[in-house]
mmCIF file of C-alpha atoms in Angstrom:
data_model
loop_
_atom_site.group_PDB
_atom_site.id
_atom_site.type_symbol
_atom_site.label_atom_id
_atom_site.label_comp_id
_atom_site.label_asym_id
_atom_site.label_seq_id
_atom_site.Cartn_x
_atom_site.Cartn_y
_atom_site.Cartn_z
ATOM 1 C CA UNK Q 2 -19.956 6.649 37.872
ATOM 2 C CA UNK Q 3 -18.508 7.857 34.732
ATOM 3 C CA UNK Q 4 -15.232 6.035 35.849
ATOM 4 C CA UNK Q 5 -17.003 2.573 35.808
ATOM 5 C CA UNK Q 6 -18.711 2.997 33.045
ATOM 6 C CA UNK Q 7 -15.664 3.649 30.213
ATOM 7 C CA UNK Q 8 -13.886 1.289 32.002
ATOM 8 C CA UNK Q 9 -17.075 -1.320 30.877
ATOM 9 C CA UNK Q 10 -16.666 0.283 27.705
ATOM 10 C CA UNK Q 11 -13.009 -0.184 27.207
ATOM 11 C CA UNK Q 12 -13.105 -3.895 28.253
ATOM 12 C CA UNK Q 13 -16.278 -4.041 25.422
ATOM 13 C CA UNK Q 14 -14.674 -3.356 22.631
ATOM 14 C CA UNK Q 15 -11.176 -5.044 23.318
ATOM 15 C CA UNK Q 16 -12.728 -8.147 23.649
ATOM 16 C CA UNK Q 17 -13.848 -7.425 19.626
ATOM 17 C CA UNK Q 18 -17.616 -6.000 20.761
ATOM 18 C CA UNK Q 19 -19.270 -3.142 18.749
ATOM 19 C CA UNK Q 20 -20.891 -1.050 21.130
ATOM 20 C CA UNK Q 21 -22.912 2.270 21.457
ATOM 21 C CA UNK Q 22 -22.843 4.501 23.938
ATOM 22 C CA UNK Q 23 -26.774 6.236 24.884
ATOM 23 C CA UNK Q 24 -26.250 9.699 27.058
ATOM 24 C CA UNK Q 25 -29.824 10.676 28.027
ATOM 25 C CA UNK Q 26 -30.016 14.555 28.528
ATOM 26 C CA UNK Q 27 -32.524 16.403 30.017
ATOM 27 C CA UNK Q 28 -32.688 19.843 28.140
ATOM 28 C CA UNK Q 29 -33.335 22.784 29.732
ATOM 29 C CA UNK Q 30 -32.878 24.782 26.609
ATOM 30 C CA UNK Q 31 -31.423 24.199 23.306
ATOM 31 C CA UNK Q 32 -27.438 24.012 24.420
ATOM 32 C CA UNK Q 33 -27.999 23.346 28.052
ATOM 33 C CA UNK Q 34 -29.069 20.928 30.677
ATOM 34 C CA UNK Q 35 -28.626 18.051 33.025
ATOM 35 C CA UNK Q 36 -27.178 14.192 32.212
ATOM 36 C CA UNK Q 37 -29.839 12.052 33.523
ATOM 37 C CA UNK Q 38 -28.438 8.779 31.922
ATOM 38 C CA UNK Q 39 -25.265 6.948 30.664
ATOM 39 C CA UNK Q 40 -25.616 3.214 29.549
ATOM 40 C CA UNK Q 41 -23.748 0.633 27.310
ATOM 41 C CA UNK Q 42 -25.235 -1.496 24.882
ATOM 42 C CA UNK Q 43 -23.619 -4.495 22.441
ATOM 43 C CA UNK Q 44 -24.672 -5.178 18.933
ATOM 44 C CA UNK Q 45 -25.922 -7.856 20.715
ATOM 45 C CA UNK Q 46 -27.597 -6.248 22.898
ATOM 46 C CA UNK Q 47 -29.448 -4.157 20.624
ATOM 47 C CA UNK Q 48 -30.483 -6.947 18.411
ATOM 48 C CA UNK Q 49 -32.428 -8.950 21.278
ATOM 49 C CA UNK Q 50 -33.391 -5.652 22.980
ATOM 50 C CA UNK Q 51 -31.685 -6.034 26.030
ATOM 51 C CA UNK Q 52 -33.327 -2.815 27.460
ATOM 52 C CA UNK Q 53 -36.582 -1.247 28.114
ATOM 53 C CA UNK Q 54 -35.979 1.315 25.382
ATOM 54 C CA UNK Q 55 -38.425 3.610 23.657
ATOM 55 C CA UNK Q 56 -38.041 2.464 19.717
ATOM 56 C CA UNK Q 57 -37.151 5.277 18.544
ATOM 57 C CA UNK Q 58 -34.210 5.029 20.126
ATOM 58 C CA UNK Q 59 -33.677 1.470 19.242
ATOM 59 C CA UNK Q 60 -34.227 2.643 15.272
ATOM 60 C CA UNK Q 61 -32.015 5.070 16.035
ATOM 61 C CA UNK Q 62 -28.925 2.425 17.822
ATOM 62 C CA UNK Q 63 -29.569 0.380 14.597
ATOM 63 C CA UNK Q 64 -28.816 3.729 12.292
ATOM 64 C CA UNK Q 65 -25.882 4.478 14.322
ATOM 65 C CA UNK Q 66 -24.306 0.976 14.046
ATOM 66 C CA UNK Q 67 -25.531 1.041 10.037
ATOM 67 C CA UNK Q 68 -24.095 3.831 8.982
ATOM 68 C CA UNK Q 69 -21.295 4.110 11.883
ATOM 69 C CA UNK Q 70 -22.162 7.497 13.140
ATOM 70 C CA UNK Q 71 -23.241 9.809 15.939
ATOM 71 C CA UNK Q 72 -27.881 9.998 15.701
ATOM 72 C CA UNK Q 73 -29.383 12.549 18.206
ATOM 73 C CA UNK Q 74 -33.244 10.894 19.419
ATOM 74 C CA UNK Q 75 -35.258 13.890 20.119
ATOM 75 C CA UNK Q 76 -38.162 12.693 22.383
ATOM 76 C CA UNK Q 77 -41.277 13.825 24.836
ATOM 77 C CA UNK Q 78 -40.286 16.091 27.654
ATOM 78 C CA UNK Q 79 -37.321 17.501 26.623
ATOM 79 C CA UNK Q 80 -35.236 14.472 26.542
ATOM 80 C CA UNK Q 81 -32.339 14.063 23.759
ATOM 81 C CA UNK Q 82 -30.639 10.692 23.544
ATOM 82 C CA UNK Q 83 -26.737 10.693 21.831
ATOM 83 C CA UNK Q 84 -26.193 7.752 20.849
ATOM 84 C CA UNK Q 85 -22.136 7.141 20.031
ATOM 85 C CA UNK Q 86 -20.844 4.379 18.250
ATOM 86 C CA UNK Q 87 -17.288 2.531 19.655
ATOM 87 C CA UNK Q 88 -16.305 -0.129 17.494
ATOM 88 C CA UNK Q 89 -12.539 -2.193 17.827
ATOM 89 C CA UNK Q 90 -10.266 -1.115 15.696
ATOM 90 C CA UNK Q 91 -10.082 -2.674 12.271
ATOM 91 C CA UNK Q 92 -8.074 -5.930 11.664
ATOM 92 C CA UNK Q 93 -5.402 -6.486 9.381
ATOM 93 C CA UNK Q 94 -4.274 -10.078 8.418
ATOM 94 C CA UNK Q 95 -1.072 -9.850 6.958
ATOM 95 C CA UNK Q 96 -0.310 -13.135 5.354
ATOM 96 C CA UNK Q 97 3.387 -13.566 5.334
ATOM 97 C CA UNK Q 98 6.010 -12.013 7.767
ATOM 98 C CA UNK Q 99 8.624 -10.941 4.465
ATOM 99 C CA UNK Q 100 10.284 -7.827 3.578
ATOM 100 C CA UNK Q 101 6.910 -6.022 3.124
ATOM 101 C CA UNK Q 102 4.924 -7.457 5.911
ATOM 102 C CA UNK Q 103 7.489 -5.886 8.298
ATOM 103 C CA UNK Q 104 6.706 -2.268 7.629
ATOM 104 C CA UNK Q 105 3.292 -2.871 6.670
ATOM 105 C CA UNK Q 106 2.687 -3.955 10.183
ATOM 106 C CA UNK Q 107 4.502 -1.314 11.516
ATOM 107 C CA UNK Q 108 2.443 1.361 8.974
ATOM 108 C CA UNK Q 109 -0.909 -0.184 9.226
ATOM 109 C CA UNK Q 110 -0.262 -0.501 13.261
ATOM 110 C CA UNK Q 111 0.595 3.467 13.162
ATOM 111 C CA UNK Q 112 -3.159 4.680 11.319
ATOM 112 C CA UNK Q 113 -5.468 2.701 13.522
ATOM 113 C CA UNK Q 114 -5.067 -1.112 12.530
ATOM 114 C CA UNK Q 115 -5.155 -4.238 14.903
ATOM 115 C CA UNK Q 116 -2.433 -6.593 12.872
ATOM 116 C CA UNK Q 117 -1.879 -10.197 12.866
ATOM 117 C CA UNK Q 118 0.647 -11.604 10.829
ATOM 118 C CA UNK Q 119 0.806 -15.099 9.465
ATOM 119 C CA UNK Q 120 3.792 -16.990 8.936
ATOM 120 C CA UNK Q 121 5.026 -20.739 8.635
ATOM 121 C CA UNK Q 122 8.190 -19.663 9.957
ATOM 122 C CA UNK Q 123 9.081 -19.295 13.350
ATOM 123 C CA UNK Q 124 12.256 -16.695 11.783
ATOM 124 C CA UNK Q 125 9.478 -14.644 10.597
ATOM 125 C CA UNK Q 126 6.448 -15.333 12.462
ATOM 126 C CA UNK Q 127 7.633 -14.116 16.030
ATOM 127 C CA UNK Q 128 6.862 -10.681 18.378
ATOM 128 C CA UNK Q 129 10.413 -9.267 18.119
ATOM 129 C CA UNK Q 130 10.246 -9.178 14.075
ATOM 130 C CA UNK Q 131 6.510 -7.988 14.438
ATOM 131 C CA UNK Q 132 6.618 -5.708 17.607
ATOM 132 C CA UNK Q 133 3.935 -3.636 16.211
ATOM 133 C CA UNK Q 134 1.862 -6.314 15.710
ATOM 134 C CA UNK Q 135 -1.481 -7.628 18.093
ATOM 135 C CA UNK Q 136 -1.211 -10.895 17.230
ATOM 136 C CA UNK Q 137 1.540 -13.330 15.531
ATOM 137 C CA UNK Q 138 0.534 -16.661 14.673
ATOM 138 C CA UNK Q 139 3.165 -19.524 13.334
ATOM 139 C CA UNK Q 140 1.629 -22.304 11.868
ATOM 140 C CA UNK Q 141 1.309 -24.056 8.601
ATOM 141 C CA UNK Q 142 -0.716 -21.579 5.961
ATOM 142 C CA UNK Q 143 -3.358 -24.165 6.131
ATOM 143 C CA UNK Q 144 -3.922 -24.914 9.600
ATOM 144 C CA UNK Q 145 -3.447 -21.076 10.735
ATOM 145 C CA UNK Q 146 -7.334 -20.920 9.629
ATOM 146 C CA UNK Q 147 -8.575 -22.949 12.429
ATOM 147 C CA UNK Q 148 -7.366 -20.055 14.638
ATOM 148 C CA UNK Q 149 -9.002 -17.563 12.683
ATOM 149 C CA UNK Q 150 -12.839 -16.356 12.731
ATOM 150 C CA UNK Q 151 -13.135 -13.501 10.100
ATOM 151 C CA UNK Q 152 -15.323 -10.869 10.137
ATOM 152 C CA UNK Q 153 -16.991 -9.114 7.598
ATOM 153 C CA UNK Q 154 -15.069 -6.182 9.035
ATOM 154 C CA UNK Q 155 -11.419 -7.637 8.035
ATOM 155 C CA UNK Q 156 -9.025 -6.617 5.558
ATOM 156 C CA UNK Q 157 -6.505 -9.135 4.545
ATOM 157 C CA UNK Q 158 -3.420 -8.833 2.536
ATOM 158 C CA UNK Q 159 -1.320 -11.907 1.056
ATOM 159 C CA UNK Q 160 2.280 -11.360 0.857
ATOM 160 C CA UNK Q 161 3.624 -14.662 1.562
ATOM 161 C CA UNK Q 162 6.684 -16.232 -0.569
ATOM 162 C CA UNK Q 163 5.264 -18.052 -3.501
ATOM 163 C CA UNK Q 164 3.052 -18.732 -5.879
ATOM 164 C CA UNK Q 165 1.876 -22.011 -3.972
ATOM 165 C CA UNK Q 166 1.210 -20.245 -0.466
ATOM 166 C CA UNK Q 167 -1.029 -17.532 -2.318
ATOM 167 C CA UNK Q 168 -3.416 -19.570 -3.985
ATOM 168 C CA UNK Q 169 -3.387 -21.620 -0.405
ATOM 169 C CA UNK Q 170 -4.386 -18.826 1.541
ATOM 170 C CA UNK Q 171 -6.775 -16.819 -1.531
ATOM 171 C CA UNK Q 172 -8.460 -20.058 -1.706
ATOM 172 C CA UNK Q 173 -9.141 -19.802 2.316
ATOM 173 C CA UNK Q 174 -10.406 -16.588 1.978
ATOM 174 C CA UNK Q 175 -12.265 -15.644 -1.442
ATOM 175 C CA UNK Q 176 -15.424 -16.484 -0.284
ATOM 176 C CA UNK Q 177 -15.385 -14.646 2.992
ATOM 177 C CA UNK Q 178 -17.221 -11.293 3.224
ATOM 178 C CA UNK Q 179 -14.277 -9.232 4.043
ATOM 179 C CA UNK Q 180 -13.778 -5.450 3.942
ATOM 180 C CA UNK Q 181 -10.552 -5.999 1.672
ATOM 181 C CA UNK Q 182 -8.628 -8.738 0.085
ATOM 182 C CA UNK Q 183 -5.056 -7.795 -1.706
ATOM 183 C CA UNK Q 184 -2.660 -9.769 -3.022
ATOM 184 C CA UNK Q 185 0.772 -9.065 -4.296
ATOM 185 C CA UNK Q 186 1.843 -10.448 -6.802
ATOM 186 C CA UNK Q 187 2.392 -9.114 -11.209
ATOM 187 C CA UNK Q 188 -0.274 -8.676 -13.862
ATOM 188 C CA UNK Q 189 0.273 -11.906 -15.734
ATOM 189 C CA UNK Q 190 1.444 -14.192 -12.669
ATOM 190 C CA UNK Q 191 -2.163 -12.951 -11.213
ATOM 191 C CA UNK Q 192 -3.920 -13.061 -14.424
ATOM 192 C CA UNK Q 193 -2.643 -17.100 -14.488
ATOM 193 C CA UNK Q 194 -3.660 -17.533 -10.754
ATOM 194 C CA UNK Q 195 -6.842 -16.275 -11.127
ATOM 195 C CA UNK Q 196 -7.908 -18.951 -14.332
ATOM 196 C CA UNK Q 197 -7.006 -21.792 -11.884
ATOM 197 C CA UNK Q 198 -9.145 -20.760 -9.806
ATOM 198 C CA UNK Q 199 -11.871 -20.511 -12.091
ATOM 199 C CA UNK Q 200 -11.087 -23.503 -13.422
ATOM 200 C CA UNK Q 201 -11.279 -25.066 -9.941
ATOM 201 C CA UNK Q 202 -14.929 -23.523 -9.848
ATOM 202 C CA UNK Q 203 -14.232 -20.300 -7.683
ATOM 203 C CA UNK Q 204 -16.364 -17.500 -8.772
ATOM 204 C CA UNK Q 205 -15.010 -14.902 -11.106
ATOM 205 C CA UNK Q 206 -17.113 -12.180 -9.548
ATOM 206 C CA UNK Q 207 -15.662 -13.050 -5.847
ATOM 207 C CA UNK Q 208 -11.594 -12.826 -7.921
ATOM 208 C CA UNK Q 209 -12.720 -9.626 -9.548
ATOM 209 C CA UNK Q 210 -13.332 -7.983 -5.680
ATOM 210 C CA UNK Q 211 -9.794 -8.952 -5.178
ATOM 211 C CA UNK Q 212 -7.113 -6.095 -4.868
ATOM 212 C CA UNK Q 213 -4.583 -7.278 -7.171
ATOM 213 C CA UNK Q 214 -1.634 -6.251 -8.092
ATOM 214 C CA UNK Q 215 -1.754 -5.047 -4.656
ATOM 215 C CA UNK Q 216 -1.471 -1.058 -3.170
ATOM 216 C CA UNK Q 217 -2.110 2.514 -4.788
ATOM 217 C CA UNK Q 218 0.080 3.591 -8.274
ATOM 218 C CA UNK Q 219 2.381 5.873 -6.490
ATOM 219 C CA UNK Q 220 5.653 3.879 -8.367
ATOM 220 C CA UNK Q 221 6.579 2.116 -5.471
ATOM 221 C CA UNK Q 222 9.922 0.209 -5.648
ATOM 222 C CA UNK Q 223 11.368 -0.422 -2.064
ATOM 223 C CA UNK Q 224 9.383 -2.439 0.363
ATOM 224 C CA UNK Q 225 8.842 0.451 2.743
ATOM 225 C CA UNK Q 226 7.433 2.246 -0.765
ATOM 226 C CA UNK Q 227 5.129 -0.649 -1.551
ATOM 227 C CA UNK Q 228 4.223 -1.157 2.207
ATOM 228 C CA UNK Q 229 3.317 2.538 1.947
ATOM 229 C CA UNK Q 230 1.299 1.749 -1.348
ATOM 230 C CA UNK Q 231 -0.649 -1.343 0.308
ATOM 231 C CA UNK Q 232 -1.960 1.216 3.525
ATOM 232 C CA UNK Q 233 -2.840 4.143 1.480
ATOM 233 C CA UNK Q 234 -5.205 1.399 -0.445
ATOM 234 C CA UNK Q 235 -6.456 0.412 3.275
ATOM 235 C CA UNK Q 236 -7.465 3.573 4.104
ATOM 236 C CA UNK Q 237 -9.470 3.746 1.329
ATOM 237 C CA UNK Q 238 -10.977 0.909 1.699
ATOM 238 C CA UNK Q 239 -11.502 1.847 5.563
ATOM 239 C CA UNK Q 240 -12.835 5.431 4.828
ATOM 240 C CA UNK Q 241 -15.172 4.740 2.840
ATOM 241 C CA UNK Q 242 -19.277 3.439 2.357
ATOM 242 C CA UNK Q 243 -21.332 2.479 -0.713
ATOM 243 C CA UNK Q 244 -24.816 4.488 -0.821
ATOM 244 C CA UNK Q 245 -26.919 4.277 -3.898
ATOM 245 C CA UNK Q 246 -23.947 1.941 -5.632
ATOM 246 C CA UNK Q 247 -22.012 5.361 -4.868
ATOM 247 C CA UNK Q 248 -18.541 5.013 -3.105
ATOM 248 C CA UNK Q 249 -18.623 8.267 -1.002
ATOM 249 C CA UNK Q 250 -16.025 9.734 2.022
ATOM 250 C CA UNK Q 251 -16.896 8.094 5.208
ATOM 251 C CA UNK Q 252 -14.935 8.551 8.705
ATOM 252 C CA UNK Q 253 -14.585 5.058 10.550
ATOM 253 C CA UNK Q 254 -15.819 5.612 14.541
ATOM 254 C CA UNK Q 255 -12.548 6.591 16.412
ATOM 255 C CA UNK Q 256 -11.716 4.809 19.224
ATOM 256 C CA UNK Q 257 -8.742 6.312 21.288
ATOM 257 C CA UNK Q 258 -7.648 3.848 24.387
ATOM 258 C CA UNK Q 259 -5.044 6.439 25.759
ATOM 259 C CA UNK Q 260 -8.043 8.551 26.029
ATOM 260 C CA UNK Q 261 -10.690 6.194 27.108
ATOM 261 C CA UNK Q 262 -7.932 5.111 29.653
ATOM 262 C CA UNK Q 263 -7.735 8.738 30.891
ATOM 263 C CA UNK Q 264 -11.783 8.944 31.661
ATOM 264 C CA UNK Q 265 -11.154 6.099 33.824
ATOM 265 C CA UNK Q 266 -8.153 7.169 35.940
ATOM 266 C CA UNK Q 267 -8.706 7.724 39.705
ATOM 267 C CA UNK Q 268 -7.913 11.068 39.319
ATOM 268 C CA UNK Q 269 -9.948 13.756 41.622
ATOM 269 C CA UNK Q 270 -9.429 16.874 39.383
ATOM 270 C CA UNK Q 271 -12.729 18.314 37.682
ATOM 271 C CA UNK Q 272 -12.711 17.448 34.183
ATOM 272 C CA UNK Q 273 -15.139 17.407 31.224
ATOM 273 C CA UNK Q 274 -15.370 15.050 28.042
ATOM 274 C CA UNK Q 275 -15.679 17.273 24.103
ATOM 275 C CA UNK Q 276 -17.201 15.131 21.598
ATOM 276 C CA UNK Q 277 -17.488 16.400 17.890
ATOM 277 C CA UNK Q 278 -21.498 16.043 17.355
ATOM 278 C CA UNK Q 279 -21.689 17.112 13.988
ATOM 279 C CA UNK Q 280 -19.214 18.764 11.456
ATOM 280 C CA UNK Q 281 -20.442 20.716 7.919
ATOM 281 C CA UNK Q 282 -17.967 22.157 5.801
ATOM 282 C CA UNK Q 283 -13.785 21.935 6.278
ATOM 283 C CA UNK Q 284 -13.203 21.401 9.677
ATOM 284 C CA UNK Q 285 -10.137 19.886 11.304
ATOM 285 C CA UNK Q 286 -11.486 16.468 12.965
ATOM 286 C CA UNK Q 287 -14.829 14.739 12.042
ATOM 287 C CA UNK Q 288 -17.732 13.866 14.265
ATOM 288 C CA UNK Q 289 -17.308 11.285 17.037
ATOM 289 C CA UNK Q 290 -13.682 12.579 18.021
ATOM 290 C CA UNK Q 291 -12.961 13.457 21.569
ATOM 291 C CA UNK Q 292 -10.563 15.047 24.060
ATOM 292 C CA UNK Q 293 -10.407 15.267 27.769
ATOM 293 C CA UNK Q 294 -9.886 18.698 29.248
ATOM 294 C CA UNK Q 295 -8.696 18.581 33.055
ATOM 295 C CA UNK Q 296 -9.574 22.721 35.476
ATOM 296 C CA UNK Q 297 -5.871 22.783 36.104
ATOM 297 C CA UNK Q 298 -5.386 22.769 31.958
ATOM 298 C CA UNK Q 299 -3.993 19.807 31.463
ATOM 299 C CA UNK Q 300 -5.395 17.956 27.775
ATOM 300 C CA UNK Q 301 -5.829 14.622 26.475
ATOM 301 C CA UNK Q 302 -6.738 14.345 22.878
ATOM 302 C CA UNK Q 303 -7.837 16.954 20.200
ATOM 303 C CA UNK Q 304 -10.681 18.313 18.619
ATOM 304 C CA UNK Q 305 -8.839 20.370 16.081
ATOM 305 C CA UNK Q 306 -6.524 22.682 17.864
ATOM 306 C CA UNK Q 307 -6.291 26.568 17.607
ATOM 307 C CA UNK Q 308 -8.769 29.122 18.125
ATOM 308 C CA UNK Q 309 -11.686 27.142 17.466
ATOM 309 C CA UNK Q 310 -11.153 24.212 20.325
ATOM 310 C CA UNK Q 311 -9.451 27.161 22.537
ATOM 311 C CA UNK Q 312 -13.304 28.504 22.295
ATOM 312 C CA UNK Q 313 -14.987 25.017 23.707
ATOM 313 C CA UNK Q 314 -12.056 25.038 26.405
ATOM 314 C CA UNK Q 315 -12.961 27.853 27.922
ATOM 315 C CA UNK Q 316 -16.591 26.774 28.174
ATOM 316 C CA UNK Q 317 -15.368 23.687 30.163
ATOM 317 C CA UNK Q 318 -13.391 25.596 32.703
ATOM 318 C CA UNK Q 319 -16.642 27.737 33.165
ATOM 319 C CA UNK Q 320 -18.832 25.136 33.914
ATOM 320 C CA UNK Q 321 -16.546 23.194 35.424
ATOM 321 C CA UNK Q 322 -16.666 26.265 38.460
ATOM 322 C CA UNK Q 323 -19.959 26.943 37.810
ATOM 323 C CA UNK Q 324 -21.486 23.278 38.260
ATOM 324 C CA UNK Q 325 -22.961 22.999 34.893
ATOM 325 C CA UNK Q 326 -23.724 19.041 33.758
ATOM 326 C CA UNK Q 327 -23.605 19.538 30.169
ATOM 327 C CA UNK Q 328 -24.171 22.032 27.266
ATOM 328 C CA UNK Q 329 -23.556 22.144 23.205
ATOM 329 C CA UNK Q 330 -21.247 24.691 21.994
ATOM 330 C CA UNK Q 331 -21.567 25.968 18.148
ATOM 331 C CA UNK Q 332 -18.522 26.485 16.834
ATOM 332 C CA UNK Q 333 -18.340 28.934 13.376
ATOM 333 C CA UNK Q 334 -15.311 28.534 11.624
ATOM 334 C CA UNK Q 335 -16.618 30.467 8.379
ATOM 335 C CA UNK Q 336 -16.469 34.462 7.550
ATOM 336 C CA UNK Q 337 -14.552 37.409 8.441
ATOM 337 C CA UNK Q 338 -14.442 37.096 12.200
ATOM 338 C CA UNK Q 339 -13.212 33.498 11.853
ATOM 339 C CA UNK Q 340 -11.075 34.633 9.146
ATOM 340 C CA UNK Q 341 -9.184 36.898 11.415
ATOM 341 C CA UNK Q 342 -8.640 34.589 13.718
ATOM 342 C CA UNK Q 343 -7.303 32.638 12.110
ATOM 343 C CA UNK Q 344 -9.495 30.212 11.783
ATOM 344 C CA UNK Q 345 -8.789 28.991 8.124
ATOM 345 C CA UNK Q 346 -10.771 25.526 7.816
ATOM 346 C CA UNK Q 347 -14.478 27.570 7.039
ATOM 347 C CA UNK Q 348 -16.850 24.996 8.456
ATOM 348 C CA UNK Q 349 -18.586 24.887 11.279
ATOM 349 C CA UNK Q 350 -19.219 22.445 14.381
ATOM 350 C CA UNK Q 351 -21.412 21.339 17.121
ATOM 351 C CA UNK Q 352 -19.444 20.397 20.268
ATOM 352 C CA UNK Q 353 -21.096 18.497 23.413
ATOM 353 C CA UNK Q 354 -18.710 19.425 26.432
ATOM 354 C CA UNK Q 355 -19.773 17.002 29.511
ATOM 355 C CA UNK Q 356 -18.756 17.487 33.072
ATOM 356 C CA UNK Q 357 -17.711 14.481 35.014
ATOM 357 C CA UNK Q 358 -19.337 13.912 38.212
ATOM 358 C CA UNK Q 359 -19.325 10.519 40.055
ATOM 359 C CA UNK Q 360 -23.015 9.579 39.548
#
């Protein structure tokens, strides 16, 4: 049941799992057939080869997780495996619950972060200064890291009081693997807390990786400002892969719980699932996003709005009364037709519209 399975999915990745998604179709043409499969697997899973699974599509669950994107399998008898990546949201470790920590939670909580905040006093460190916040942990800078397992998929910012707590918790951290490391803090106050640390044998090339002074230029003064500042520098950070010692643009998987949540309800109206396959040019939302469309028109989600995900609705109510399983609907949002229609992005995508059927 497709119910069952997002549900599996859902309790996955909350509990910190990155997971991919296989949906085995059975073509019947080049946009059209029937959904033979759905399964689940863990990085875990796919690195002990859980399943019976042709490798090629095991080469192609380690691309997906690699590079963090949607990889069609093409193989014998018509058969296409999708495989989707779902990974947990990113997490911030904010330590220091201060003037900036406050809206940076509340920021960093509001463009897709899971944030913990850090704080040696129970004043700060608490759920009703931090409401935005996953997780709030009060405890002693040092000790806080026995209740901590990074990842290499963290980004931490130190914002604490003083001098003394910075190089505590920098010192904890520098030789981590993180995504991001930022530290507030001025040029020469830095500049003088990064020779101790070479002096105490830390490696220079590990201090250079570290964001400091902390955030994007944008002249920030006020501590919303400089919270601002600090989450622009997380998106980029978030946003983006190295390829060939290149930095290029790079869309994180998505991973929307109020819409996961919807799959799952009990619901008995006929609905379908829209997931981006592939975008090329300027197009409104990226590959992996989703929304649910419902036969009596309700909507959960977006897959760019206007005429061009009007288009792919109307294909779901269709085969939604018609009884189709699935099918792949080009979308052209390029030249004069598009043009007058307002369709303004001029790039084009590949939609897969599935119907949900208990199964």
């Amino acid at each position: 049941m497709f119910n069952k399975l997002y549900k599996d999915l859902l309790k996955k990745v909350e509990e910190g799992n990155q997971c991919v998604m296989l949906t085995s179709l059975n073509a019947q043409d080049d946009t059209s057939g029937e959904i033979k499969e759905k399964i689940i697997l863990t990085r875990d899973d796919a690195n002990n080869k859980t399943f019976s699974l042709d490798e090629k599509i095991y080469q192609g669950i380690h691309k997906s997780f690699v590079g963090e994107e949607i990889i069609t399998v093409h193989l014998d008898n018509n058969e296409i495996v999708l495989i989707e990546p779902y990974f947990p949201k990113p997490r911030l470790l904010i330590f220091g619950g201060g003037h900036i920590a406050k809206p940076l939670s509340e920021f960093a909580h509001r463009v897709g972060f899971s944030v913990t905040v850090v704080d040696d006093r129970p004043y700060f460190a608490n759920t009703q200064r931090f409401p935005h916040a996953d997780k709030v942990i009060c405890e002693d800078f040092s000790k806080s890291f026995d209740s901590i397992t990074f990842k290499d998929t963290d980004f931490v910012v130190i914002v604490t009081r003083g001098h003394r707590h910075d190089k505590l918790v920098l010192k904890n951290v520098i030789n981590y693997d993180l995504k991001y490391i930022g530290m507030i803090g001025s040029k020469r106050r830095v500049k003088g807390l990064k020779e101790e640390l070479i002096e105490e044998g830390f490696s220079e090339d590990a201090l250079h990786n570290v964001n400091t002074p902390i955030g994007m230029d944008i002249m920030a003064i006020t501590p919303d400002e400089i919270a601002i500042s600090i989450v622009g520098e997380l998106i980029s950070y978030k946003n983006r892969r190295i390829v060939n010692n290149k930095i290029i643009k790079h869309t994180y998987p998505e991973f929307d719980t109020q819409l996961i949540s919807s799959i799952n309800n009990d619901d008995n109206t006929p609905k379908a699932i829209l997931t981006i396959l592939s975008s090329k040019g300027s197009v409104p939302r990226r590959a992996g996003a989703k929304m649910i469309t419902y036969l009596d028109g309700r909507t959960v989600g977006s897959i760019g709005g206007g005429c061009s995900e009007a288009e792919v609705l109307t294909k779901a109510k269709e085969m939604m009364l018609d009884g189709g399983e699935y099918a792949i609907k080009h979308v052209d949002m390029t030249g004069e037709v598009a043009e007058s229609l307002g369709m303004v992005c001029g790039g084009t995508m590949e939609v897969l519209i599935e119907i949900c059927k208990n199964r």
